[in-house]
Coordinates of C-alpha atoms and ligand atoms in Angstrom, one line a residue:
M76 CA 18.1 -7.7 25.8
Q77 CA 20.3 -5.0 24.8
N78 CA 22.8 -7.6 24.6
R79 CA 21.6 -9.2 21.6
W80 CA 21.3 -6.0 19.8
D81 CA 24.7 -5.6 20.5
S82 CA 25.6 -8.9 19.4
L83 CA 23.6 -8.4 16.0
K84 CA 25.4 -5.0 15.4
D85 CA 28.9 -6.4 16.0
H86 CA 28.2 -9.2 13.8
H87 CA 27.1 -6.4 11.0
A88 CA 29.9 -4.3 11.4
A89 CA 32.1 -7.7 10.9
V90 CA 30.2 -8.6 7.5
E91 CA 29.2 -6.0 6.5
G92 CA 30.3 -5.5 2.8
R93 CA 30.9 -9.0 2.0
S94 CA 29.7 -10.2 -0.9
I95 CA 26.6 -11.5 -0.9
L96 CA 27.4 -13.5 -4.4
G97 CA 30.3 -14.8 -1.9
L98 CA 28.0 -16.7 0.2
F99 CA 26.9 -18.9 -2.5
N100 CA 30.1 -20.7 -2.2
D101 CA 28.2 -22.8 -0.3
A102 CA 26.7 -25.0 -2.7
D103 CA 23.6 -25.7 0.1
R104 CA 22.9 -22.0 1.0
A105 CA 19.9 -21.1 -1.1
A106 CA 18.3 -24.5 -0.1
R107 CA 19.7 -23.7 3.8
F108 CA 18.4 -20.0 3.4
S109 CA 15.0 -20.9 1.8
V110 CA 11.5 -22.1 2.9
S111 CA 8.6 -24.4 1.2
K112 CA 5.6 -24.6 2.7
D113 CA 1.8 -24.9 1.3
G114 CA 2.8 -24.0 -2.1
L115 CA 4.8 -21.1 -1.3
L116 CA 8.9 -20.5 -1.7
F117 CA 10.2 -18.0 0.6
D118 CA 14.0 -17.1 -0.5
Y119 CA 16.2 -15.3 1.9
S120 CA 19.5 -16.3 0.4
K121 CA 20.2 -13.3 -1.4
T122 CA 21.1 -11.5 1.8
N123 CA 23.3 -11.2 3.8
I124 CA 22.5 -13.2 6.6
D125 CA 24.6 -16.2 7.7
D126 CA 24.5 -18.5 10.2
R127 CA 25.0 -16.7 12.8
G128 CA 23.4 -14.0 11.6
R129 CA 20.4 -16.2 11.4
D130 CA 20.9 -17.8 15.0
L131 CA 21.5 -14.4 16.3
L132 CA 17.9 -13.0 15.0
I133 CA 16.0 -16.2 16.0
A134 CA 17.9 -15.6 19.5
L135 CA 16.3 -12.2 19.4
A136 CA 13.1 -13.4 18.5
A137 CA 13.0 -15.8 21.2
A138 CA 14.1 -13.5 24.2
S139 CA 11.3 -11.0 23.0
A140 CA 8.8 -13.9 23.6
V141 CA 7.6 -13.8 20.4
D142 CA 5.8 -17.3 21.0
E143 CA 4.4 -16.2 24.0
K144 CA 3.1 -13.1 22.7
R145 CA 1.7 -14.9 19.7
D146 CA -0.1 -17.4 21.7
A147 CA -1.7 -14.6 24.2
M148 CA -2.8 -12.7 20.8
F149 CA -5.0 -15.8 19.3
S150 CA -5.9 -16.5 22.4
G151 CA -7.7 -13.2 22.9
A152 CA -5.3 -11.6 25.5
K153 CA -5.7 -7.4 25.4
I154 CA -2.3 -7.0 23.6
N155 CA -3.4 -3.7 22.3
E156 CA -2.6 -2.1 25.8
T157 CA -3.2 1.5 24.6
E158 CA -7.0 0.8 23.6
G159 CA -7.1 -1.6 26.2
R160 CA -8.2 -4.1 23.0
A161 CA -7.8 -8.0 22.2
V162 CA -6.2 -8.7 18.7
L163 CA -8.4 -11.2 17.2
H164 CA -8.4 -10.6 13.4
T165 CA -7.3 -14.3 13.3
A166 CA -10.4 -15.7 15.0
L167 CA -12.4 -13.8 11.2
R168 CA -10.6 -16.8 9.3
N169 CA -10.9 -19.6 11.9
L170 CA -14.6 -19.6 11.9
S171 CA -14.6 -23.4 13.8
S172 CA -12.3 -21.7 16.5
S173 CA -13.5 -21.0 20.3
V174 CA -12.3 -17.7 21.4
I175 CA -12.7 -15.9 24.5
V176 CA -13.1 -12.3 25.4
D177 CA -14.0 -10.6 28.5
G178 CA -15.1 -14.0 29.5
A179 CA -17.5 -14.4 26.6
E180 CA -17.4 -17.0 23.9
V181 CA -17.1 -14.9 20.8
M182 CA -17.4 -17.0 17.6
P183 CA -20.8 -17.6 17.9
E184 CA -21.6 -14.4 16.8
V185 CA -18.6 -14.2 14.4
R186 CA -19.8 -17.1 12.8
A187 CA -23.7 -16.1 12.7
T188 CA -22.6 -12.4 10.9
Y189 CA -20.4 -14.9 8.2
A190 CA -23.4 -16.7 7.5
R191 CA -25.3 -13.6 7.3
M192 CA -23.0 -11.7 5.0
Q193 CA -22.7 -15.1 2.9
D194 CA -27.2 -15.1 2.4
F195 CA -26.9 -11.5 1.6
V196 CA -23.9 -12.3 -1.2
R197 CA -26.4 -14.9 -2.7
Q198 CA -29.5 -12.8 -2.2
V199 CA -27.7 -10.1 -4.4
Q200 CA -26.2 -12.3 -6.8
S201 CA -29.6 -14.0 -7.2
G202 CA -31.7 -11.0 -7.6
A203 CA -33.4 -12.0 -4.5
Y204 CA -32.4 -8.7 -3.4
S205 CA -32.6 -6.0 -6.0
G206 CA -32.5 -2.3 -6.8
Q207 CA -35.6 -0.3 -7.5
G208 CA -34.4 -0.8 -11.8
G209 CA -33.6 -4.4 -10.7
K210 CA -30.7 -6.6 -10.2
I211 CA -27.8 -5.4 -8.4
T212 CA -25.0 -4.6 -10.9
D213 CA -22.6 -2.8 -9.1
V214 CA -21.5 -2.8 -5.7
L215 CA -20.0 1.0 -4.2
N216 CA -18.0 0.4 -1.2
I217 CA -17.4 3.9 0.9
G218 CA -14.5 3.3 3.4
I219 CA -11.1 4.5 3.8
G220 CA -7.9 3.3 5.1
G221 CA -8.2 -0.3 6.8
S222 CA -12.6 0.1 5.1
D223 CA -11.1 0.5 1.9
L224 CA -7.7 -1.0 1.0
G225 CA -7.7 -4.5 2.4
P226 CA -11.3 -5.3 -0.1
A227 CA -9.9 -3.1 -2.7
M228 CA -6.6 -4.5 -3.4
A229 CA -7.9 -8.1 -3.0
A230 CA -11.1 -7.2 -5.3
I231 CA -8.0 -6.6 -8.2
A232 CA -6.1 -9.2 -7.0
L233 CA -8.9 -11.9 -7.6
S234 CA -10.6 -10.2 -10.1
P235 CA -10.3 -13.9 -12.1
Y236 CA -12.6 -15.0 -9.9
A237 CA -15.3 -12.4 -10.0
I238 CA -19.0 -13.5 -10.4
G239 CA -20.8 -10.9 -8.7
P240 CA -21.1 -7.4 -9.6
R241 CA -19.1 -5.2 -10.9
V242 CA -17.2 -3.8 -7.1
H243 CA -15.9 0.1 -7.0
F244 CA -14.4 1.7 -4.3
V245 CA -14.1 5.5 -3.0
S246 CA -12.2 6.7 -0.4
N247 CA -10.7 10.2 -0.7
V248 CA -13.0 13.1 1.1
D249 CA -11.9 15.2 -2.4
G250 CA -15.3 15.0 -4.2
A251 CA -13.3 14.1 -7.7
H252 CA -13.2 10.5 -6.2
I253 CA -17.0 10.1 -5.6
A254 CA -17.8 12.4 -8.6
D255 CA -15.7 10.0 -11.2
V256 CA -16.8 7.2 -10.0
L257 CA -21.1 7.7 -9.4
S258 CA -20.7 9.2 -13.6
G259 CA -20.2 5.6 -14.5
L260 CA -22.9 3.9 -11.7
N261 CA -26.7 3.9 -12.5
P262 CA -28.6 4.6 -8.8
D263 CA -31.6 2.3 -9.6
T264 CA -29.6 -0.7 -9.6
T265 CA -26.1 0.4 -7.7
L266 CA -26.0 -1.1 -4.2
V267 CA -23.5 1.3 -1.6
I268 CA -22.1 -0.1 1.4
V269 CA -20.5 2.1 3.8
A270 CA -17.7 0.4 5.3
S271 CA -16.5 2.5 8.6
K272 CA -15.4 0.6 11.9
T273 CA -16.3 3.9 13.6
F274 CA -18.8 5.4 11.7
T275 CA -17.6 8.5 12.2
T276 CA -14.5 9.1 10.1
I277 CA -15.3 12.5 8.4
E278 CA -14.3 11.0 4.7
T279 CA -16.3 8.2 4.5
M280 CA -19.3 9.7 6.3
T281 CA -19.2 12.9 3.9
N282 CA -19.2 10.6 0.9
A283 CA -22.1 8.1 2.1
E284 CA -23.9 11.5 2.3
T285 CA -23.2 12.8 -1.0
A286 CA -23.8 9.3 -2.2
K287 CA -27.3 9.0 -0.6
R288 CA -28.4 12.3 -2.3
W289 CA -27.1 10.8 -5.5
M290 CA -29.2 8.1 -4.8
S291 CA -32.5 10.0 -3.8
V292 CA -32.6 11.9 -7.2
K293 CA -33.8 8.8 -9.1
V294 CA -34.4 6.3 -6.2
S295 CA -37.6 6.6 -3.6
D296 CA -36.1 5.1 -0.7
P297 CA -32.5 5.4 -1.3
A298 CA -31.6 4.0 2.1
S299 CA -33.3 0.5 0.8
Q300 CA -30.1 0.1 -1.3
F301 CA -27.5 0.8 1.4
A302 CA -25.6 -1.7 3.5
A303 CA -23.2 -0.7 6.4
V304 CA -20.4 -2.3 7.8
S305 CA -19.3 -1.1 11.3
T306 CA -19.0 -1.8 14.7
A307 CA -21.1 0.8 15.7
A308 CA -24.8 -0.2 15.6
D309 CA -26.4 3.1 16.6
K310 CA -24.7 5.1 14.4
T311 CA -25.7 2.7 11.0
K312 CA -29.0 3.0 12.7
A313 CA -29.1 6.9 12.7
F314 CA -28.4 6.7 9.0
G315 CA -31.1 5.2 8.0
I316 CA -29.7 1.6 7.2
A317 CA -31.4 -1.5 8.3
P318 CA -30.4 -3.5 10.7
E319 CA -30.5 -6.6 8.1
R320 CA -28.1 -5.0 6.1
V321 CA -25.9 -4.1 8.8
F322 CA -23.2 -6.3 9.6
G323 CA -21.2 -6.1 12.6
F324 CA -17.8 -6.9 14.5
E325 CA -16.5 -6.1 17.3
D326 CA -13.3 -3.3 18.4
W327 CA -10.6 -6.3 19.0
V328 CA -10.4 -6.5 14.6
G329 CA -7.9 -3.6 13.8
G330 CA -8.9 -1.6 10.8
R331 CA -6.1 -2.7 8.6
Y332 CA -6.7 -6.4 9.9
S333 CA -10.1 -6.4 9.2
M334 CA -10.8 -7.6 5.4
W335 CA -11.7 -11.1 6.6
G336 CA -14.6 -10.3 8.1
P337 CA -17.7 -8.2 7.5
I338 CA -15.3 -5.1 6.1
G339 CA -14.9 -7.8 3.4
L340 CA -18.8 -7.6 2.0
S341 CA -17.8 -5.9 -1.1
L342 CA -15.1 -8.6 -2.1
M343 CA -17.1 -11.4 -1.4
L344 CA -19.7 -10.1 -3.6
S345 CA -17.3 -9.7 -6.2
I346 CA -16.0 -13.4 -5.8
G347 CA -18.9 -15.0 -4.1
P348 CA -19.0 -16.7 -0.6
D349 CA -17.0 -19.5 -1.8
H350 CA -14.2 -18.2 -3.2
F351 CA -14.1 -15.9 0.0
A352 CA -14.0 -19.1 2.1
E353 CA -11.1 -20.2 -0.1
F354 CA -9.5 -16.7 0.8
L355 CA -10.0 -17.5 4.4
R356 CA -8.9 -21.0 4.5
G357 CA -5.4 -19.3 3.4
G358 CA -5.1 -17.3 5.8
A359 CA -6.0 -19.8 8.3
A360 CA -3.2 -22.2 6.6
M361 CA -1.0 -19.3 7.3
D362 CA -2.0 -19.1 11.0
D363 CA -1.2 -22.6 11.7
H364 CA 2.2 -22.9 10.3
F365 CA 3.0 -19.2 12.1
R366 CA 1.6 -21.0 15.2
S367 CA 3.6 -23.9 14.6
A368 CA 6.9 -23.9 12.8
P369 CA 10.1 -23.7 14.6
F370 CA 11.1 -20.1 13.7
D371 CA 13.8 -21.3 11.6
Q372 CA 11.2 -23.0 9.1
N373 CA 8.3 -20.0 9.9
I374 CA 7.8 -17.9 7.2
P375 CA 6.5 -14.9 8.8
V376 CA 9.3 -14.9 11.3
L377 CA 11.7 -15.2 9.1
L378 CA 10.6 -12.8 7.0
A379 CA 10.1 -10.0 10.1
L380 CA 14.0 -11.0 10.7
V381 CA 15.1 -10.5 7.6
G382 CA 13.1 -7.2 8.1
I383 CA 14.6 -6.2 10.9
W384 CA 18.4 -7.2 10.3
H385 CA 18.3 -4.6 7.2
N386 CA 16.1 -1.7 8.9
Q387 CA 17.4 -1.9 12.9
I388 CA 20.5 -3.4 11.9
C389 CA 22.1 -2.5 8.7
G390 CA 20.2 0.9 8.7
H391 CA 18.1 0.6 5.1
A392 CA 15.4 2.8 6.6
T393 CA 12.9 1.8 3.6
R394 CA 11.9 -1.7 1.5
A395 CA 10.2 -2.3 -1.6
V396 CA 7.7 -4.5 -2.0
L397 CA 7.9 -5.7 -5.8
P398 CA 5.3 -8.0 -7.1
Y399 CA 5.5 -9.4 -10.2
D400 CA 2.3 -9.8 -10.8
Q401 CA 0.0 -7.2 -12.0
R402 CA -3.1 -8.2 -10.1
L403 CA -1.1 -7.2 -7.1
L404 CA -1.2 -3.6 -8.4
R405 CA -2.3 -1.9 -5.0
L406 CA -0.4 -4.5 -2.5
P407 CA 2.1 -1.4 -2.0
A408 CA -0.7 0.7 -0.8
Y409 CA -2.0 -2.0 1.5
L410 CA 1.2 -2.9 3.0
Q411 CA 2.0 0.6 3.6
Q412 CA -1.0 0.7 6.1
L413 CA -0.5 -2.7 7.3
E414 CA 3.3 -1.7 8.2
M415 CA 3.2 1.6 8.6
E416 CA 0.6 2.3 10.6
S417 CA 1.2 -0.8 12.9
N418 CA 5.1 -0.1 13.2
G419 CA 6.0 3.2 13.1
K420 CA 5.7 4.1 16.7
R421 CA 8.1 6.3 18.8
V422 CA 8.1 4.7 22.1
D423 CA 7.5 1.1 23.6
M424 CA 4.9 -0.4 25.3
A425 CA 5.8 1.6 28.4
G426 CA 5.7 4.8 26.6
N427 CA 9.8 4.8 26.9
D428 CA 11.4 6.2 23.8
L429 CA 12.7 3.8 21.2
P430 CA 16.7 3.1 21.5
Y431 CA 16.4 2.5 17.7
H432 CA 14.5 3.4 14.5
S433 CA 10.9 1.3 14.3
G434 CA 9.2 0.3 11.0
P435 CA 10.9 1.1 7.9
V436 CA 9.1 3.5 5.2
V437 CA 7.2 0.6 2.5
W438 CA 6.5 1.4 -1.2
G439 CA 6.4 -0.2 -4.3
E440 CA 4.8 -1.0 -7.5
P441 CA 4.6 -3.9 -10.0
G442 CA 7.4 -5.1 -12.0
T443 CA 7.8 -5.0 -14.3
N444 CA 6.5 -1.2 -14.6
G445 CA 9.0 -0.2 -11.9
Q446 CA 12.0 -1.5 -13.7
H447 CA 10.9 1.3 -16.2
A448 CA 10.7 4.0 -13.0
F449 CA 12.4 3.6 -10.4
Y450 CA 14.7 0.9 -10.3
Q451 CA 17.6 3.2 -11.6
L452 CA 18.0 4.3 -8.1
I453 CA 17.7 1.0 -6.7
H454 CA 20.6 -0.4 -8.5
Q455 CA 22.8 2.7 -8.6
G456 CA 21.7 5.1 -6.1
T457 CA 23.8 5.5 -3.1
R458 CA 21.1 4.4 -0.4
V459 CA 20.4 0.8 -0.3
V460 CA 16.8 -0.3 -0.8
P461 CA 16.0 -4.1 0.2
C462 CA 13.7 -5.3 -2.4
E463 CA 11.2 -7.8 -1.5
F464 CA 9.8 -9.8 -4.7
L465 CA 6.7 -11.6 -5.2
V466 CA 5.6 -13.8 -8.2
A467 CA 3.4 -16.4 -9.1
R468 CA 4.8 -19.9 -10.9
T469 CA 1.8 -19.9 -13.4
G470 CA -0.9 -16.7 -14.6
H471 CA -3.9 -17.5 -15.0
E472 CA -3.7 -16.2 -18.4
K473 CA -2.8 -19.7 -19.9
E474 CA -2.9 -18.8 -23.8
L475 CA -0.5 -15.8 -22.8
Q476 CA 2.1 -18.0 -21.0
H477 CA 5.3 -16.8 -22.9
Q478 CA 4.4 -13.2 -21.5
H479 CA 4.4 -15.1 -17.8
V480 CA 7.9 -16.4 -19.1
L481 CA 9.1 -13.2 -19.7
L482 CA 7.7 -11.8 -16.6
V483 CA 9.2 -14.2 -14.2
S484 CA 12.6 -14.2 -16.2
N485 CA 12.3 -10.2 -14.8
C486 CA 12.2 -10.9 -11.8
L487 CA 14.5 -13.7 -11.4
A488 CA 17.0 -11.1 -13.3
Q489 CA 16.5 -8.5 -11.4
S490 CA 17.3 -10.3 -7.9
E491 CA 20.4 -11.4 -9.6
A492 CA 21.5 -8.1 -11.0
L493 CA 21.2 -6.4 -7.6
M494 CA 23.5 -8.8 -5.8
R495 CA 25.8 -9.3 -8.5
G496 CA 26.7 -5.8 -9.8
R497 CA 28.8 -5.0 -12.8
S498 CA 32.7 -4.1 -11.8
L499 CA 33.9 -1.3 -13.1
A500 CA 36.7 -3.8 -15.1
E501 CA 32.9 -5.6 -16.6
A502 CA 32.0 -2.2 -17.6
T503 CA 34.8 -1.0 -19.4
A504 CA 35.3 -4.5 -21.4
I505 CA 31.8 -4.3 -22.9
L506 CA 32.2 -0.4 -24.0
A507 CA 35.6 -1.7 -25.3
K508 CA 34.2 -4.2 -27.2
K509 CA 31.8 -1.8 -29.0
G510 CA 34.7 0.3 -30.1
V511 CA 35.3 3.0 -27.1
T512 CA 38.5 4.2 -26.3
G513 CA 41.0 6.1 -24.5
A514 CA 39.7 8.8 -21.8
E515 CA 36.1 8.7 -23.5
L516 CA 35.9 5.0 -22.0
E517 CA 37.5 5.7 -18.7
R518 CA 34.6 8.1 -18.0
Q519 CA 32.0 6.2 -19.8
A520 CA 32.4 3.0 -18.0
R521 CA 31.9 4.4 -14.4
H522 CA 28.5 5.9 -15.2
R523 CA 27.9 2.2 -16.0
V524 CA 29.0 0.5 -12.6
F525 CA 26.4 -1.6 -10.3
P526 CA 27.4 -1.8 -7.1
G527 CA 25.4 -5.0 -6.5
N528 CA 25.6 -6.9 -3.4
R529 CA 22.2 -5.1 -2.5
P530 CA 20.0 -8.0 -0.6
S531 CA 16.9 -9.0 -1.8
T532 CA 13.9 -11.8 -0.7
T533 CA 11.2 -13.6 -3.2
L534 CA 8.2 -14.9 -2.0
A535 CA 7.2 -17.7 -4.9
Y536 CA 3.6 -19.1 -5.0
E537 CA 1.5 -21.1 -7.4
T538 CA -0.8 -19.0 -8.8
L539 CA -2.6 -16.0 -7.4
T540 CA -5.5 -17.5 -6.2
P541 CA -8.4 -17.0 -3.3
F542 CA -6.5 -19.3 -1.0
V543 CA -3.1 -18.1 -1.8
L544 CA -3.9 -14.6 -1.2
G545 CA -5.3 -15.5 2.0
Q546 CA -1.7 -17.0 3.0
I547 CA 0.3 -13.8 1.6
I548 CA -1.9 -11.3 3.7
A549 CA -2.0 -13.4 7.0
L550 CA 1.9 -13.7 6.4
Y551 CA 2.1 -10.0 6.2
E552 CA 0.5 -9.2 9.1
H553 CA 1.8 -12.2 11.2
R554 CA 5.2 -10.3 9.9
V555 CA 4.1 -7.1 11.2
F556 CA 3.1 -8.4 14.8
V557 CA 6.5 -10.3 14.9
E558 CA 8.5 -7.0 14.2
G559 CA 6.2 -5.3 16.6
V560 CA 7.0 -7.4 19.6
I561 CA 10.6 -7.8 18.7
L562 CA 10.8 -3.7 18.9
G563 CA 8.9 -3.5 22.1
I564 CA 5.7 -1.4 20.6
N565 CA 2.1 -1.8 20.4
S566 CA 1.4 -2.6 16.7
Y567 CA -2.4 -2.1 17.1
D568 CA -2.7 1.3 17.8
Q569 CA -2.7 4.3 15.5
W570 CA -2.3 7.5 17.6
G571 CA 0.1 9.3 14.8
V572 CA -3.2 9.7 12.6
E573 CA -4.7 11.9 15.7
L574 CA -3.5 15.1 15.7
G575 CA -3.7 16.1 11.6
K576 CA -7.4 14.8 11.8
E577 CA -8.2 17.6 15.0
L578 CA -6.0 20.5 12.8
A579 CA -8.5 19.8 10.0
L580 CA -11.3 19.9 12.0
A581 CA -10.4 23.1 13.5
L582 CA -9.1 24.7 10.2
Q583 CA -12.6 23.8 8.3
P584 CA -14.2 26.9 9.7
V585 CA -11.3 29.4 8.9
L586 CA -11.4 28.2 5.3
E587 CA -15.0 28.9 5.5
G588 CA -14.6 32.0 6.7
K589 CA -16.3 31.3 10.1
A590 CA -13.2 31.5 12.2
A591 CA -10.5 33.7 12.6
A592 CA -6.7 32.0 11.6
D593 CA -5.4 34.3 14.7
D594 CA -3.9 31.2 16.2
K595 CA -1.7 29.7 13.5
D596 CA 1.2 30.1 12.2
G597 CA 2.8 32.4 9.8
S598 CA 2.4 29.7 6.9
T599 CA -0.7 28.3 7.6
Q600 CA -2.3 31.6 8.3
L601 CA -0.6 32.7 4.5
L602 CA -2.0 29.3 3.0
A603 CA -5.6 30.0 4.8
K604 CA -5.8 33.2 3.3
W605 CA -4.5 32.7 -0.2
F606 CA -7.2 29.5 -0.5
K607 CA -9.8 31.6 1.2
G608 CA -9.0 33.8 -2.2
Ligands
F6P887 O1 -7.6 7.6 10.4 C1 -6.9 6.4 10.6 C2 -8.2 5.0 10.8 O2 -8.5 5.5 12.3 C3 -7.8 3.6 10.1 O3 -6.7 3.1 11.3 C4 -8.9 3.3 9.8 O4 -8.3 1.9 9.4 C5 -9.3 4.5 9.2 O5 -8.8 5.2 10.0 C6 -10.9 3.9 9.2 O6 -11.4 4.1 9.7 P1 -12.9 3.6 9.7 O7 -13.0 2.2 9.5 O8 -13.5 4.0 11.5 O9 -13.7 4.6 9.2

C-alpha cells in the first residue's frame, strides 16, 4: 500500500505547478474528467489530476478494497469496529431491501417505524392530532449535532415544498437559543420533538426540560405535546413521552447519518410524507450508483479521490464547500459534522498512528455571499484552498430567472478565475490602459496579480428538489466512507468529542461554587475565578 501512496506522491512531484488550464489543450478533457448520472453533472476537470493521476488514485482505492468494504457496509457487517456496530443508514432509504444484523432481519421494524412516522405526520397535518389550543402550527425540534444539522439543513433546502407546520430547531445549550425561538411560539399549538439518539446529551436534555417548563405554564398536560426520536426507549418513557409518539431506531444508524429515518421527523412534518419519500428515493438512487458504477464513472468514489489528491497528496489542509444555492445555506455546517466527525481521526483501525493526515478542515458559505467576504483569500492568499461548487440549472423562482442566470454566471466565473488567474503582464496592461504609469504602475500591478492554477470541482443538478437533495447527501456520505476506507480509519466513531464533555461536567460544580478548581491548570483556574466574579 505504501508504494501506491509513494507513486502518487512521485506523480504529484512531477506535475506540481503545471498549468491546469494547459491540460485543456486536450479538447476532450472536460468530457473525460466529468461524469453525468441521474441528472447530476460532476466536473473535476479543473484539477491537476490527469490520466495517470486518476489511474493511480483508482488503483489506491482498489487496493484499499473499497468495493469489498462497501458491500460489507451495505450487508450489515460490523464495520464500526470500535463500537462493535453495523453501519446501516442506507437501509433507512432502501425500504424494500432485506438486511440481517446479528442474525435477524431488521427491515420489518424499520418499515413499521417509517409507517408510524407517516401516519403521525398526516395526523398532525390534518389536525387529527392537535395541541391544547388546536391544530399544530409549529414544531420545535430539540437536538444537537446529527440530531439537528441534517433536518435543519434540509428543512431550509426544501422550503419550497413545505406544506406542514413551521419547523424550528434549537440545539445550543446557550439559553439564548431556546429563549429566542420560544419567544415566537405559542405553547398551545406547538409540538416539541426531543431528538437524541442516546437521550442523554446534556444540551438536548437541558433544552427539553426548559421547553417542558415553558409549555406547562399554558398546557395542562405538556407531555402530550411532546414526541421523541431516540434509540433509548427506556429514557423517553422516563421523560414522560407516550410510546405512540416515540420513534425508535437502532444503534447501527450513526448520529450524523440519521436524517433518513426518525431523526428526519421534523423534516417530514414540514414537507409531508410524499416529498420525504422522494428524498429517500434520491438517496437510494445514489446508493445504486455507488454500488454499481465502475470507479472511473462513480461520482462518490471520484469525489473522494479528488479529496485524497488535494489533502493527502497535494497537502491542502482545508476544502471549501460553496453552494451557489441560497437554500443550501446550512450544507457546509452539515458537512462539517459529516466529514470532520467521521474522518478527523489520528489512528487507523488497528490503533496505529496514521502515516498521513486524516480528513481536511471543511468550511464554506453560499455564493455569491462568500465572494464578498473570504474569496479574497481563496484567490490571492498564500494557501491553496480546493473549492467545491454546487449549483442548480434552474431555481424555483421562475419569475426571477434573470437572477438565476446571474448566480450561475458567478459560479462558473469563480471556478474559471481560480484556474485561469491573472498574470503580472495582464495586470500591468489593464492598469496601463487606465493611464497608470512608471513606478506606480509597477507597484500597483503586483497587487492585482492572481496566481491562478487553483483547483475546484463543480456539482451541477437540475433543481434542488427532495430527490436531488437525497442524491447530494448520500453522495457526500459515500465520499466520506471511501476516503475513510482509503485512510484505513473508522469513520463511524467519534471518541474525540468525549474529553471535552467530561471536563465540562467536572467544571460545572466549580463554576457553581460547589467544588474547588485546585487540580486545574493556572489558566483554567484564572478563567473559572473570573467567571465566578
Ligand atoms: O457529541 C457528539 C455527538 O455524539 C454526535 O455524534 C451526535 O450527532 C450528537 O452528539 C448528538 O447525540 P444524540 O443524538 O445522542 O443526542
